[in-house]
Coordinates of N, CA and C in Angstrom, one line a residue:
M1054 N 0.8 -1.2 0.0 CA 0.0 0.0 0.0 C 0.9 1.2 0.0
T1055 N 0.7 3.5 -1.0 CA 1.6 4.5 -0.8 C 1.2 5.4 0.4
T1056 N 2.1 6.1 0.9 CA 1.8 6.8 2.0 C 1.2 8.2 1.6
S1057 N 0.7 8.9 2.6 CA 0.2 10.2 2.4 C 1.4 11.2 2.4
N1058 N 2.6 10.7 2.9 CA 3.8 11.6 2.9 C 4.7 11.1 1.8
K1059 N 4.5 11.6 0.6 CA 5.3 11.1 -0.6 C 6.8 11.5 -0.5
T1060 N 7.1 12.4 0.4 CA 8.5 12.8 0.5 C 9.4 11.7 0.9
N1061 N 8.9 10.7 1.5 CA 9.7 9.5 2.0 C 10.0 8.6 0.8
I1062 N 9.3 8.7 -0.3 CA 9.5 7.8 -1.4 C 10.2 8.5 -2.6
A1063 N 11.3 7.9 -3.1 CA 12.0 8.5 -4.2 C 11.1 8.4 -5.4
T1064 N 11.3 9.3 -6.3 CA 10.6 9.4 -7.5 C 11.0 8.2 -8.4
P1065 N 10.2 7.7 -9.3 CA 10.6 6.6 -10.2 C 11.8 6.9 -11.0
N1066 N 12.2 8.2 -11.3 CA 13.3 8.5 -12.1 C 14.6 8.6 -11.2
E1067 N 14.5 8.5 -9.9 CA 15.6 8.7 -9.1 C 16.5 7.5 -9.1
P1068 N 17.8 7.6 -9.4 CA 18.7 6.5 -9.5 C 18.7 5.7 -8.2
S1069 N 18.5 4.4 -8.2 CA 18.4 3.6 -7.0 C 19.6 3.6 -6.1
N1070 N 20.8 3.8 -6.7 CA 22.0 3.7 -5.9 C 22.2 5.0 -5.0
I1071 N 21.4 6.0 -5.1 CA 21.6 7.1 -4.3 C 20.5 7.2 -3.1
W1072 N 19.6 6.2 -3.1 CA 18.6 6.3 -2.0 C 19.3 5.7 -0.7
K1073 N 19.2 6.6 0.3 CA 19.8 6.2 1.6 C 18.8 6.5 2.7
P1074 N 18.6 5.6 3.7 CA 17.7 5.8 4.7 C 17.8 7.1 5.5
E1075 N 19.1 7.4 5.8 CA 19.4 8.6 6.6 C 18.9 9.9 5.9
D1076 N 18.8 9.8 4.5 CA 18.4 11.0 3.8 C 16.9 11.3 3.9
H1077 N 16.2 10.3 4.5 CA 14.7 10.4 4.6 C 14.2 10.5 6.0
I1078 N 15.1 10.9 6.9 CA 14.7 11.2 8.2 C 13.9 12.5 8.2
P1079 N 12.7 12.6 8.7 CA 12.0 13.9 8.7 C 12.8 15.1 9.2
P1080 N 12.7 16.2 8.5 CA 13.5 17.4 8.9 C 13.4 17.7 10.3
E1081 N 12.2 17.6 10.9 CA 12.1 18.0 12.3 C 12.9 17.1 13.3
L1082 N 13.3 15.9 12.8 CA 14.1 15.0 13.7 C 15.6 15.2 13.5
K1083 N 16.0 15.9 12.4 CA 17.4 15.9 12.1 C 18.3 16.5 13.2
E1084 N 17.8 17.5 14.0 CA 18.6 18.1 15.1 C 18.8 17.0 16.1
S1085 N 17.8 16.3 16.5 CA 17.9 15.2 17.5 C 18.9 14.2 17.0
F1086 N 18.8 13.8 15.8 CA 19.6 12.7 15.3 C 21.1 13.2 15.1
G1087 N 21.3 14.5 15.0 CA 22.6 15.1 14.9 C 23.4 14.8 16.2
L1088 N 22.8 14.5 17.3 CA 23.5 14.1 18.5 C 24.3 12.8 18.4
L1089 N 23.9 12.0 17.4 CA 24.6 10.8 17.2 C 26.1 11.0 16.8
S1090 N 26.4 12.2 16.2 CA 27.8 12.4 15.8 C 28.5 13.4 16.7
K1091 N 27.9 13.7 17.9 CA 28.5 14.7 18.8 C 29.0 14.0 20.0
S1092 N 29.7 14.7 20.9 CA 30.3 14.1 22.1 C 29.2 13.8 23.1
T1093 N 28.1 14.6 23.1 CA 27.0 14.4 24.0 C 26.3 13.1 23.6
P1094 N 26.1 12.1 24.6 CA 25.5 10.8 24.2 C 24.1 11.0 23.8
A1095 N 23.7 10.4 22.7 CA 22.3 10.4 22.2 C 21.5 9.5 23.0
N1096 N 20.2 9.9 23.1 CA 19.2 8.9 23.7 C 18.7 8.1 22.5
Y1097 N 19.3 6.9 22.4 CA 18.9 6.1 21.2 C 17.5 5.6 21.3
V1098 N 17.0 5.4 22.5 CA 15.6 4.9 22.6 C 14.6 5.9 22.1
I1099 N 14.8 7.2 22.5 CA 13.9 8.3 22.1 C 14.0 8.4 20.6
N1100 N 15.2 8.4 20.0 CA 15.4 8.6 18.6 C 14.8 7.5 17.8
F1101 N 14.9 6.3 18.3 CA 14.3 5.1 17.7 C 12.8 5.3 17.7
L1102 N 12.2 5.7 18.8 CA 10.8 5.9 18.9 C 10.3 7.0 18.0
H1103 N 11.1 8.0 17.8 CA 10.7 9.1 16.8 C 10.5 8.5 15.4
I1104 N 11.4 7.6 15.1 CA 11.3 7.0 13.7 C 10.1 6.1 13.7
I1105 N 9.8 5.3 14.7 CA 8.7 4.5 14.8 C 7.4 5.3 14.7
E1106 N 7.4 6.5 15.2 CA 6.2 7.3 15.1 C 5.8 7.6 13.7
Q1107 N 6.7 7.5 12.8 CA 6.3 7.8 11.4 C 5.3 6.7 10.9
L1108 N 5.3 5.5 11.5 CA 4.4 4.5 11.1 C 3.0 4.8 11.7
K1109 N 2.9 5.7 12.7 CA 1.6 6.1 13.2 C 1.0 7.2 12.4
I1110 N 1.9 8.0 11.7 CA 1.5 9.2 11.0 C 1.1 8.8 9.6
Q1111 N 1.8 7.9 9.0 CA 1.6 7.6 7.5 C 0.4 6.6 7.3
K1112 N -0.4 7.0 6.4 CA -1.6 6.2 6.0 C -1.2 5.1 5.0
R1113 N -2.1 4.1 5.0 CA -1.8 3.0 4.1 C -2.3 3.4 2.7
T1114 N -1.4 3.2 1.8 CA -1.5 3.7 0.4 C -2.7 3.2 -0.3
G1115 N -3.0 1.9 -0.2 CA -4.1 1.3 -1.0 C -5.4 2.0 -0.8
W1116 N -5.6 2.4 0.5 CA -6.9 3.1 0.8 C -6.9 4.5 0.3
L1117 N -5.8 5.2 0.4 CA -5.7 6.5 -0.1 C -5.9 6.5 -1.7
D1118 N -5.4 5.5 -2.3 CA -5.6 5.4 -3.8 C -7.0 5.2 -4.1
H1119 N -7.8 4.7 -3.2 CA -9.3 4.5 -3.4 C -10.1 5.6 -2.7
N1120 N -9.4 6.7 -2.4 CA -10.1 7.9 -1.9 C -10.7 7.7 -0.5
I1121 N -10.1 6.8 0.3 CA -10.5 6.6 1.7 C -9.5 7.4 2.5
N1122 N -9.7 8.7 2.7 CA -8.7 9.5 3.3 C -8.6 9.4 4.8
D1123 N -9.7 9.1 5.4 CA -9.7 8.8 6.9 C -9.5 7.3 7.1
C1124 N -8.3 6.9 6.7 CA -8.0 5.5 6.8 C -7.0 5.1 7.8
E1125 N -6.7 3.9 8.0 CA -5.8 3.4 9.0 C -4.3 3.8 8.6
S1126 N -3.5 3.9 9.6 CA -2.1 4.1 9.4 C -1.4 2.8 9.3
I1127 N -0.1 2.8 8.9 CA 0.7 1.6 8.9 C 0.8 0.9 10.3
A1128 N 0.9 1.8 11.3 CA 1.0 1.2 12.7 C -0.3 0.6 13.1
D1129 N -1.5 1.1 12.6 CA -2.8 0.5 12.9 C -2.8 -0.9 12.4
H1130 N -2.3 -1.1 11.2 CA -2.3 -2.4 10.5 C -1.4 -3.3 11.3
M1131 N -0.2 -2.9 11.6 CA 0.7 -3.8 12.4 C 0.2 -4.1 13.7
Y1132 N -0.5 -3.2 14.4 CA -1.0 -3.5 15.8 C -2.0 -4.6 15.7
R1133 N -3.0 -4.4 14.8 CA -4.0 -5.5 14.8 C -3.5 -6.8 14.3
M1134 N -2.5 -6.8 13.5 CA -1.8 -8.0 13.1 C -1.2 -8.7 14.4
G1135 N -0.6 -7.9 15.2 CA 0.1 -8.4 16.4 C -1.0 -9.1 17.3
V1136 N -2.1 -8.4 17.5 CA -3.2 -8.9 18.4 C -3.7 -10.2 17.8
T1137 N -3.9 -10.2 16.5 CA -4.4 -11.4 15.8 C -3.5 -12.6 16.0
C1138 N -2.2 -12.3 16.0 CA -1.2 -13.4 16.2 C -1.4 -14.1 17.6
M1139 N -1.9 -13.3 18.6 CA -2.1 -13.8 19.9 C -3.2 -14.9 19.9
L1140 N -4.1 -14.9 18.9 CA -5.2 -15.8 18.9 C -4.9 -17.2 18.3
L1141 N -3.8 -17.3 17.6 CA -3.5 -18.5 16.9 C -3.5 -19.7 17.9
K1142 N -4.0 -20.8 17.4 CA -4.0 -22.1 18.2 C -3.5 -23.3 17.5
T1143 N -2.9 -23.1 16.3 CA -2.3 -24.2 15.6 C -1.2 -24.8 16.4
P1144 N -1.2 -26.1 16.6 CA -0.1 -26.7 17.5 C 1.3 -26.4 16.9
G1145 N 2.2 -26.2 17.8 CA 3.6 -26.0 17.4 C 4.0 -24.6 17.0
I1146 N 3.0 -23.7 16.8 CA 3.3 -22.3 16.4 C 3.6 -21.5 17.6
N1147 N 4.7 -20.8 17.6 CA 5.2 -19.9 18.7 C 4.5 -18.5 18.5
R1148 N 3.4 -18.3 19.3 CA 2.7 -17.1 19.1 C 3.5 -15.8 19.4
D1149 N 4.4 -15.9 20.4 CA 5.2 -14.8 20.8 C 6.1 -14.4 19.6
A1150 N 6.6 -15.4 18.9 CA 7.5 -15.1 17.7 C 6.6 -14.4 16.6
C1151 N 5.4 -14.9 16.5 CA 4.5 -14.3 15.5 C 4.2 -12.9 15.8
V1152 N 3.9 -12.6 17.1 CA 3.7 -11.2 17.5 C 4.9 -10.3 17.1
R1153 N 6.1 -10.8 17.5 CA 7.3 -10.0 17.2 C 7.4 -9.7 15.7
I1154 N 7.2 -10.7 14.9 CA 7.4 -10.6 13.4 C 6.3 -9.6 12.9
A1155 N 5.1 -9.7 13.4 CA 4.1 -8.8 13.0 C 4.4 -7.3 13.3
L1156 N 5.1 -7.1 14.4 CA 5.4 -5.7 14.9 C 6.6 -5.1 14.2
V1157 N 7.4 -5.9 13.5 CA 8.5 -5.4 12.8 C 8.4 -5.5 11.3
H1158 N 7.4 -6.3 10.7 CA 7.4 -6.6 9.3 C 7.3 -5.4 8.4
D1159 N 6.7 -4.3 8.9 CA 6.6 -3.1 8.0 C 7.4 -1.9 8.6
M1160 N 8.3 -2.2 9.5 CA 9.1 -1.2 10.2 C 9.8 -0.3 9.3
A1161 N 10.4 -0.9 8.2 CA 11.2 -0.1 7.2 C 10.3 1.0 6.5
E1162 N 9.0 0.8 6.5 CA 8.2 1.8 5.9 C 8.2 3.1 6.6
S1163 N 8.7 3.1 7.8 CA 8.8 4.4 8.5 C 9.6 5.4 7.8
L1164 N 10.6 5.0 7.0 CA 11.5 5.9 6.2 C 11.3 5.6 4.7
V1165 N 11.0 4.4 4.3 CA 10.9 4.1 2.9 C 9.5 4.5 2.4
G1166 N 8.5 4.4 3.2 CA 7.1 4.7 2.8 C 6.5 3.4 2.3
D1167 N 5.2 3.5 2.1 CA 4.4 2.3 1.8 C 4.3 2.2 0.2
I1168 N 5.3 1.5 -0.3 CA 5.5 1.5 -1.8 C 4.5 0.4 -2.4
T1169 N 3.8 0.8 -3.5 CA 2.9 -0.1 -4.2 C 3.4 -0.2 -5.6
P1170 N 2.9 -1.2 -6.4 CA 3.3 -1.3 -7.8 C 3.0 0.0 -8.6
H1171 N 2.1 0.8 -8.1 CA 1.8 2.1 -8.8 C 2.9 3.1 -8.7
D1172 N 3.9 2.9 -7.8 CA 5.0 3.8 -7.6 C 6.2 3.5 -8.6
S1173 N 6.0 2.5 -9.5 CA 7.0 2.1 -10.5 C 8.4 1.9 -10.0
I1174 N 8.4 1.3 -8.8 CA 9.7 0.9 -8.2 C 9.8 -0.6 -8.2
K1175 N 10.8 -1.1 -8.8 CA 11.0 -2.5 -8.9 C 11.1 -3.3 -7.6
K1176 N 10.6 -4.5 -7.6 CA 10.5 -5.3 -6.4 C 11.9 -5.4 -5.7
A1177 N 12.9 -5.6 -6.5 CA 14.3 -5.8 -5.9 C 14.7 -4.5 -5.3
E1178 N 14.4 -3.4 -5.9 CA 14.8 -2.1 -5.4 C 14.0 -1.8 -4.1
K1179 N 12.8 -2.1 -4.1 CA 11.9 -1.9 -2.9 C 12.6 -2.7 -1.7
H1180 N 12.9 -4.0 -2.0 CA 13.5 -4.8 -1.0 C 14.8 -4.2 -0.5
R1181 N 15.7 -3.7 -1.4 CA 17.0 -3.1 -1.0 C 16.8 -1.9 -0.1
R1182 N 15.8 -1.1 -0.5 CA 15.6 0.1 0.4 C 15.1 -0.3 1.8
E1183 N 14.2 -1.2 1.8 CA 13.7 -1.7 3.1 C 14.7 -2.3 3.9
F1184 N 15.6 -3.2 3.3 CA 16.6 -3.9 4.1 C 17.7 -2.9 4.5
D1185 N 18.0 -1.9 3.7 CA 19.0 -0.9 4.1 C 18.4 -0.1 5.3
T1186 N 17.1 0.1 5.3 CA 16.5 0.9 6.4 C 16.5 0.1 7.6
I1187 N 16.2 -1.2 7.6 CA 16.2 -2.0 8.8 C 17.7 -2.1 9.3
K1188 N 18.6 -2.2 8.4 CA 20.0 -2.2 8.9 C 20.4 -0.8 9.6
Y1189 N 19.9 0.2 9.0 CA 20.2 1.6 9.5 C 19.5 1.7 10.9
I1190 N 18.3 1.3 11.0 CA 17.6 1.4 12.3 C 18.2 0.5 13.4
T1191 N 18.5 -0.7 13.0 CA 19.1 -1.6 14.0 C 20.5 -1.2 14.4
E1192 N 21.3 -0.9 13.4 CA 22.8 -0.6 13.7 C 23.0 0.7 14.3
K1193 N 22.3 1.8 13.8 CA 22.5 3.1 14.3 C 21.7 3.5 15.5
L1194 N 20.5 2.9 15.7 CA 19.6 3.4 16.7 C 19.4 2.4 17.8
V1195 N 19.3 1.1 17.5 CA 18.9 0.1 18.5 C 20.2 -0.6 19.1
E1196 N 21.1 -1.0 18.2 CA 22.3 -1.7 18.7 C 23.1 -0.9 19.7
P1197 N 23.3 0.4 19.6 CA 24.1 1.1 20.6 C 23.5 1.0 22.0
Y1198 N 22.2 0.8 22.1 CA 21.5 0.7 23.4 C 21.3 -0.8 23.8
N1199 N 20.9 -1.6 22.8 CA 20.6 -3.0 23.2 C 20.9 -3.9 21.9
K1200 N 22.1 -4.5 22.0 CA 22.6 -5.2 20.8 C 21.7 -6.5 20.6
E1201 N 21.2 -7.1 21.6 CA 20.4 -8.3 21.5 C 19.0 -7.9 20.8
A1202 N 18.5 -6.8 21.2 CA 17.2 -6.3 20.6 C 17.4 -6.0 19.1
A1203 N 18.5 -5.4 18.8 CA 18.8 -5.1 17.4 C 18.9 -6.4 16.5
K1204 N 19.6 -7.4 17.0 CA 19.7 -8.6 16.3 C 18.3 -9.3 16.2
Q1205 N 17.5 -9.2 17.2 CA 16.2 -9.8 17.1 C 15.3 -9.2 16.1
I1206 N 15.3 -7.8 16.1 CA 14.5 -7.1 15.1 C 14.9 -7.5 13.7
E1207 N 16.2 -7.5 13.4 CA 16.7 -7.8 12.0 C 16.3 -9.2 11.7
E1208 N 16.5 -10.2 12.6 CA 16.2 -11.6 12.3 C 14.7 -11.8 12.0
D1209 N 13.8 -11.1 12.8 CA 12.4 -11.2 12.6 C 12.0 -10.6 11.3
W1210 N 12.6 -9.5 11.0 CA 12.2 -8.9 9.7 C 12.6 -9.7 8.5
L1211 N 13.8 -10.3 8.6 CA 14.3 -11.2 7.5 C 13.4 -12.5 7.4
A1212 N 13.0 -13.0 8.6 CA 12.2 -14.2 8.6 C 10.9 -13.9 7.8
Y1213 N 10.3 -12.7 8.0 CA 9.1 -12.4 7.3 C 9.4 -12.3 5.8
E1214 N 10.4 -11.5 5.5 CA 10.8 -11.3 4.1 C 11.0 -12.6 3.3
N1215 N 11.7 -13.6 4.0 CA 12.1 -14.8 3.3 C 11.1 -16.0 3.6
I1216 N 10.1 -15.7 4.5 CA 9.2 -16.7 4.9 C 10.0 -18.0 5.3
S1217 N 10.9 -17.7 6.2 CA 11.9 -18.8 6.6 C 11.5 -19.5 7.9
S1218 N 10.3 -19.4 8.4 CA 9.9 -20.1 9.5 C 8.4 -20.3 9.4
P1219 N 7.8 -21.3 10.1 CA 6.4 -21.5 10.1 C 5.6 -20.2 10.7
E1220 N 6.3 -19.6 11.7 CA 5.7 -18.4 12.2 C 5.6 -17.3 11.2
A1221 N 6.6 -17.1 10.4 CA 6.6 -16.1 9.3 C 5.5 -16.4 8.3
R1222 N 5.3 -17.6 8.0 CA 4.2 -18.0 7.1 C 2.9 -17.6 7.6
F1223 N 2.7 -17.8 8.9 CA 1.4 -17.4 9.5 C 1.3 -15.9 9.5
V1224 N 2.3 -15.2 9.8 CA 2.2 -13.7 9.8 C 2.0 -13.2 8.4
K1225 N 2.6 -13.8 7.4 CA 2.3 -13.4 6.0 C 0.8 -13.6 5.7
D1226 N 0.2 -14.7 6.2 CA -1.2 -14.9 6.0 C -2.1 -13.9 6.8
I1227 N -1.7 -13.6 8.0 CA -2.4 -12.7 8.8 C -2.3 -11.3 8.2
D1228 N -1.2 -10.9 7.6 CA -1.1 -9.7 6.9 C -2.2 -9.5 5.8
K1229 N -2.4 -10.6 5.1 CA -3.5 -10.6 4.1 C -4.9 -10.6 4.7
F1230 N -5.0 -11.4 5.8 CA -6.3 -11.5 6.4 C -6.7 -10.1 7.0
E1231 N -5.8 -9.5 7.7 CA -6.1 -8.2 8.4 C -6.5 -7.2 7.3
L1232 N -5.8 -7.2 6.2 CA -6.2 -6.3 5.1 C -7.6 -6.5 4.6
L1233 N -8.1 -7.8 4.6 CA -9.4 -8.1 4.1 C -10.5 -7.7 5.2
V1234 N -10.1 -7.9 6.4 CA -11.0 -7.4 7.5 C -11.2 -5.9 7.4
Q1235 N -10.2 -5.2 7.2 CA -10.3 -3.7 7.0 C -11.0 -3.3 5.8
C1236 N -10.8 -4.1 4.7 CA -11.4 -3.8 3.4 C -12.9 -4.0 3.6
F1237 N -13.4 -5.0 4.2 CA -14.8 -5.2 4.4 C -15.4 -4.1 5.3
A1238 N -14.6 -3.7 6.3 CA -15.1 -2.6 7.2 C -15.3 -1.3 6.3
Y1239 N -14.4 -1.0 5.4 CA -14.5 0.2 4.6 C -15.7 0.1 3.6
E1240 N -15.8 -1.1 3.1 CA -16.9 -1.4 2.1 C -18.3 -1.1 2.8
K1241 N -18.4 -1.5 4.0 CA -19.7 -1.3 4.8 C -19.8 0.2 5.2
R1242 N -18.7 0.7 5.8 CA -18.7 2.1 6.3 C -18.9 3.2 5.3
Y1243 N -18.3 3.0 4.2 CA -18.3 4.1 3.2 C -19.1 3.7 1.9
G1244 N -19.7 2.5 1.9 CA -20.5 2.1 0.8 C -19.6 1.9 -0.5
K1245 N -18.3 1.5 -0.2 CA -17.4 1.4 -1.3 C -17.7 0.2 -2.2
T1246 N -17.6 0.3 -3.5 CA -17.9 -0.8 -4.4 C -16.7 -1.0 -5.3
D1247 N -15.6 -0.4 -5.1 CA -14.5 -0.5 -6.0 C -13.2 -1.1 -5.3
L1248 N -13.5 -1.9 -4.3 CA -12.4 -2.5 -3.6 C -12.2 -4.0 -3.9
Q1249 N -12.9 -4.5 -4.9 CA -12.9 -5.9 -5.2 C -11.4 -6.4 -5.5
Q1250 N -10.5 -5.6 -6.0 CA -9.2 -6.1 -6.3 C -8.5 -6.6 -5.0
F1251 N -8.8 -6.1 -3.9 CA -8.1 -6.5 -2.6 C -8.5 -8.0 -2.3
W1252 N -9.7 -8.4 -2.7 CA -10.1 -9.7 -2.3 C -9.4 -10.9 -3.0
G1253 N -8.6 -10.5 -4.0 CA -7.7 -11.6 -4.6 C -6.7 -12.1 -3.6
A1254 N -6.5 -11.4 -2.5 CA -5.5 -11.8 -1.5 C -5.9 -13.1 -0.8
V1255 N -7.2 -13.4 -0.9 CA -7.6 -14.7 -0.3 C -6.9 -15.9 -0.8
K1256 N -6.6 -15.8 -2.1 CA -5.9 -16.9 -2.8 C -4.4 -17.1 -2.3
S1257 N -3.9 -16.1 -1.6 CA -2.5 -16.1 -1.2 C -2.4 -16.7 0.2
I1258 N -3.5 -16.9 0.9 CA -3.4 -17.4 2.3 C -3.2 -18.9 2.2
K1259 N -2.2 -19.4 2.9 CA -1.8 -20.8 2.8 C -2.2 -21.7 4.0
T1260 N -2.1 -21.1 5.2 CA -2.3 -21.9 6.4 C -3.8 -22.1 6.7
D1261 N -4.1 -23.3 7.2 CA -5.5 -23.8 7.4 C -6.2 -22.9 8.3
E1262 N -5.6 -22.5 9.4 CA -6.3 -21.7 10.4 C -6.7 -20.3 9.9
V1263 N -5.8 -19.6 9.3 CA -6.1 -18.3 8.8 C -7.0 -18.4 7.6
K1264 N -6.8 -19.5 6.8 CA -7.7 -19.7 5.6 C -9.2 -19.9 6.1
S1265 N -9.4 -20.5 7.2 CA -10.7 -20.7 7.7 C -11.3 -19.4 8.1
W1266 N -10.5 -18.5 8.7 CA -11.0 -17.1 9.1 C -11.4 -16.4 7.8
A1267 N -10.6 -16.5 6.8 CA -10.9 -15.8 5.6 C -12.2 -16.3 4.9
Q1268 N -12.4 -17.6 5.0 CA -13.6 -18.1 4.4 C -14.8 -17.6 5.1
D1269 N -14.7 -17.6 6.5 CA -15.8 -17.0 7.3 C -16.1 -15.6 6.9
L1270 N -15.0 -14.8 6.7 CA -15.2 -13.4 6.4 C -15.8 -13.2 5.0
L1271 N -15.5 -14.1 4.1 CA -16.1 -14.1 2.7 C -17.6 -14.3 2.8
K1272 N -18.0 -15.3 3.7 CA -19.4 -15.6 3.9 C -20.1 -14.4 4.4
Q1273 N -19.5 -13.7 5.4 CA -20.1 -12.5 6.0 C -20.3 -11.5 5.0
R1274 N -19.3 -11.3 4.1 CA -19.4 -10.3 3.1 C -20.5 -10.6 2.1
E1275 N -20.6 -11.9 1.7 CA -21.6 -12.3 0.7 C -23.0 -12.0 1.3
E1276 N -23.2 -12.4 2.6 CA -24.5 -12.2 3.2 C -24.8 -10.7 3.3
F1277 N -23.8 -9.9 3.6 CA -24.0 -8.4 3.7 C -24.5 -7.8 2.4
F1278 N -23.8 -8.2 1.3 CA -24.1 -7.6 0.0 C -25.4 -8.1 -0.6
S1279 N -25.7 -9.4 -0.2 CA -27.0 -10.0 -0.7 C -28.2 -9.2 -0.1
K1280 N -28.0 -8.7 1.1 CA -29.1 -7.9 1.7 C -29.2 -6.5 1.2
Q1281 N -28.1 -6.1 0.5 CA -28.2 -4.7 0.0 C -28.9 -4.6 -1.4
K1282 N -29.2 -5.8 -2.0 CA -29.8 -5.8 -3.3 C -31.3 -5.6 -3.2

C-alpha cells in the first residue's frame, strides 16, 4: 500500500543507488539525530521511537488510492496483526514469535514509505531500500542501546521477508487477512464498491487456520451484500 507523505519515497526516475535511509529522516528530527555524531550521548531509545512514530503518521496507500482519506495508518495495521497473532491455536506455532514478526514486518516503511506497484519501483529495489532501512535502524539506533534487541528485530524482519519459519508463514497470511477485515469494514462504512481487487488476497493465504478465518469473512461479506440488493 503509498503513504500520504510522498517525501519519503524516491521518484521513479531517481537512481536507485543514491537512495539512503538517513536522507529520509523527517526534517524535524534531524537536530535530534545530529546528536549521534557529537560528544553528548544520544538517547537512542527516544530517537528510535521518533522513527517508529512515522508508522503512526503515515496512512496505508491502497486506501488513499481509493479515496478513503480517513483510513488506517501503517501502525494501525501492524498493531491489529500483532493482536491477531495472539489468537493462533495451531499446534507448534510460537505465538510470541508471530507477534514480534508482525510488529517489525513493516518497520522499514517508517522511512521508505508504503510502496505499491503504482510507484513504478521494482521489487528488488523496494527490498533493497527496506533492508537498508532495517540495517540503519538496528545498527544506528537500536544496537548502541541493546545489541540483542537489534539482532532480534533484524532476524524477525528477515524471517518475514524470506518466509523462513512457520511463524513467518502465519504472519504473511495474517497480513492478508487483516487487510481483508479492514477492506470489508470500509466497504460497509463508506459504501465502497471499488475494492474488489483486494479480495484476490484470499488466494494467497496458505495456512489452514487463517484460511478458515478468511472463508468465514467471505461468507459474512456475501451475506451483507446480498441484503443490499
